[in-house]
Coordinates of C-alpha atoms in Angstrom, one line a residue:
X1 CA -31.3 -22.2 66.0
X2 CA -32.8 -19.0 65.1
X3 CA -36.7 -18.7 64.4
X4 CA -37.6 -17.1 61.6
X5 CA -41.5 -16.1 61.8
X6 CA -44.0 -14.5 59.6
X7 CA -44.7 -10.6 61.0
X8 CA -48.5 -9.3 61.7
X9 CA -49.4 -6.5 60.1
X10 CA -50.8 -4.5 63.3
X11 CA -49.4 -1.1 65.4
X12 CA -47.2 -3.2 67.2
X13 CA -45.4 -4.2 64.0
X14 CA -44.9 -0.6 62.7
X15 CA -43.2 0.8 66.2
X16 CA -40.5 -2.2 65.7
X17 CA -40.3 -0.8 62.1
X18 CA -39.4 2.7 63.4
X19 CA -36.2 1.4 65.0
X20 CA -35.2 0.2 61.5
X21 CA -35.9 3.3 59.8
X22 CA -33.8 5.0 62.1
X23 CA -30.8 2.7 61.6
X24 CA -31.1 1.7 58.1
X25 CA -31.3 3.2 54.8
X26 CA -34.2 5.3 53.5
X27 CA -34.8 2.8 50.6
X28 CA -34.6 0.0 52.8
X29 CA -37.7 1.5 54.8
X30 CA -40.9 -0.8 55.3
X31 CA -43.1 1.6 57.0
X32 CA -44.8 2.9 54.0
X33 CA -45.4 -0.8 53.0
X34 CA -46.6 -1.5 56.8
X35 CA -48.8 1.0 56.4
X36 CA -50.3 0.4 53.3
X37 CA -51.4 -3.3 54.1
X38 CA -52.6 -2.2 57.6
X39 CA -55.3 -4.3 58.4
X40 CA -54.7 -5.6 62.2
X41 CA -53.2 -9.0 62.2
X42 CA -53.6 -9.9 58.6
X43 CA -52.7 -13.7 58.1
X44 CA -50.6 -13.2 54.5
X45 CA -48.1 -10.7 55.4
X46 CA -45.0 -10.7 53.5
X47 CA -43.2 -9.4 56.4
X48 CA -40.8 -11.8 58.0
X49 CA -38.4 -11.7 60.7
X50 CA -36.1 -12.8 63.9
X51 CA -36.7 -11.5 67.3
X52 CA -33.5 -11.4 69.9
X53 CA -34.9 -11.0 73.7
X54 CA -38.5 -9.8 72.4
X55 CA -36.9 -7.0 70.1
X56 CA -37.1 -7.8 66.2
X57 CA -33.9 -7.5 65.0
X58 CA -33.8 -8.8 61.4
X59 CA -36.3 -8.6 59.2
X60 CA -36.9 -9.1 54.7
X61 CA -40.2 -9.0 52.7
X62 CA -41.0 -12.0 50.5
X63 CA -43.8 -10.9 47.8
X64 CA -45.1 -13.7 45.4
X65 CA -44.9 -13.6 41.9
X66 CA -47.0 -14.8 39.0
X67 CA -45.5 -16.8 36.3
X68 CA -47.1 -14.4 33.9
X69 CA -45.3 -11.3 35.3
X70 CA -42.0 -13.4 35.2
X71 CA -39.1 -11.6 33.3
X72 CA -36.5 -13.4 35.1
X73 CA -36.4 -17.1 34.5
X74 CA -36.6 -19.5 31.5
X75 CA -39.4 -20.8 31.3
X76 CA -41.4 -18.0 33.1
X77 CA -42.0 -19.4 37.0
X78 CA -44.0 -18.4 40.0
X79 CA -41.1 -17.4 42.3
X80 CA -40.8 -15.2 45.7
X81 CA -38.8 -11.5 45.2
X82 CA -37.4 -11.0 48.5
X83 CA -37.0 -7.3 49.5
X84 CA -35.3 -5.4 52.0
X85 CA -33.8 -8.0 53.8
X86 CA -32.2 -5.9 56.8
X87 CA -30.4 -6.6 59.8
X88 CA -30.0 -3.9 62.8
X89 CA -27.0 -2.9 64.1
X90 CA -25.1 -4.5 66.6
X91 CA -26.8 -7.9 65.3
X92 CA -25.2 -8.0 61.8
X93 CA -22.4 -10.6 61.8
X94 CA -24.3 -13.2 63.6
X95 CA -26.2 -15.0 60.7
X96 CA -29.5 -13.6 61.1
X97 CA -29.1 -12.5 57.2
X98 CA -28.5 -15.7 56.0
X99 CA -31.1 -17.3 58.4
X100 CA -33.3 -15.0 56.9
X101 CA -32.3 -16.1 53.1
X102 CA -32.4 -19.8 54.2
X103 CA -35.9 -19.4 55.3
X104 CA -37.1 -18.3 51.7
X105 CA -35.2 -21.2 50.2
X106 CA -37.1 -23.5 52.1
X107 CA -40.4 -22.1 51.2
X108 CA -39.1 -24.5 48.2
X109 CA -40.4 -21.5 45.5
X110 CA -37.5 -20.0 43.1
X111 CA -36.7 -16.4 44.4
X112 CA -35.4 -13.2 42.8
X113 CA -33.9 -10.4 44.6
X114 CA -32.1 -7.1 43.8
X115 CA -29.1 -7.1 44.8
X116 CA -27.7 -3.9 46.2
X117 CA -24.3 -2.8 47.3
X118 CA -21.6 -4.7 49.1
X119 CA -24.2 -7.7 49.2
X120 CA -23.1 -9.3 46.0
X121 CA -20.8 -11.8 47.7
X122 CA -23.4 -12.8 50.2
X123 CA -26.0 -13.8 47.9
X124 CA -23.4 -15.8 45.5
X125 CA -22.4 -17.6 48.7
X126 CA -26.2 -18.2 49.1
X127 CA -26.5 -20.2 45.8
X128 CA -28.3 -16.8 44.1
X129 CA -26.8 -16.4 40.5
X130 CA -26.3 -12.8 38.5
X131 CA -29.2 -12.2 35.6
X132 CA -27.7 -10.6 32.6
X133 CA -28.5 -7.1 32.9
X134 CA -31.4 -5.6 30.1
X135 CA -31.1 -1.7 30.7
X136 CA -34.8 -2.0 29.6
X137 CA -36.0 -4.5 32.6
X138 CA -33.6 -3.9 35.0
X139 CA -33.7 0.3 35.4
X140 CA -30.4 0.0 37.4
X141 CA -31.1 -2.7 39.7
X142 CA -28.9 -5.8 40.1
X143 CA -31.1 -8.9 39.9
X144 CA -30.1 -12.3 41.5
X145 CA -32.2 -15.7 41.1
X146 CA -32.2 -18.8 43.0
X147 CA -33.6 -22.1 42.0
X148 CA -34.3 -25.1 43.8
X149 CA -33.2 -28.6 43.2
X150 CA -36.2 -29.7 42.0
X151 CA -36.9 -27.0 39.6
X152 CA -33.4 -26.9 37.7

């Protein structure tokens, strides 16, 4: 089973973010977020992730949405937009992505997420459905929505 826990937002936090910036994509980078929210060891952080022999190796942000920003779902909802979901290398192929996704699900709150990429068949496989794509909203992004059972 792997743990998925909620990241502090402290120093310790932004040095394991480094190793991600270095392997990953510039757009995927969380440091600037990190940074922004620094207050040591705040309790609401959006960051999640999964640690592998004391090194965090997978990590996503989950942000939570009001119902009266909602231009995804009908009826407008509270829902989670999960962000930057990112796995290092060497670790991809092992589930930690999905593990990651599952962990949102379970919050049991719809989600939305852009969907970037080759990672169109991984979210469809995840239950996430396409939005029809408005030029005006959507600015070149791809956005996915999940709902749970007891919402549909």
């Amino acid at each position: 089973m792997t743990d998925v826990i909620r990241l502090q937002i402290n120093y310790h936090t932004l040095e394991e973010f480094k190793r991600f910036n270095e392997n990953g994509l510039e757009e995927l980078s969380m440091l600037d977020e990190l940074k922004e929210n620094m207050v040591e060891n705040q309790i609401d952080s959006p960051f999640y992730g999964i640690y592998e022999d004391g090194k965090l190796v997978a990590r996503m942000s989950l942000y939570p949405i009001h119902a009266k920003y909602d231009r995804y779902f009908d009826p407008p909802r509270d829902y989670l937009e999960l962000w930057k979901l990112e796995v290092l290398p060497g670790y991809k192929g092992r589930g930690l992505g999905t593990a990651l996704v599952e962990y949102a699900k379970s919050l049991g709150h719809a989600i939305k997420v852009n969907v970037r990429g080759q990672s169109h068949p991984f979210f469809l496989r995840l239950g996430f459905t396409p939005v029809k794509y408005d030029a005006q909203r959507d600015r070149g992004e791809n956005p996915y929505v999940w709902i749970p059972e007891k919402e549909r």
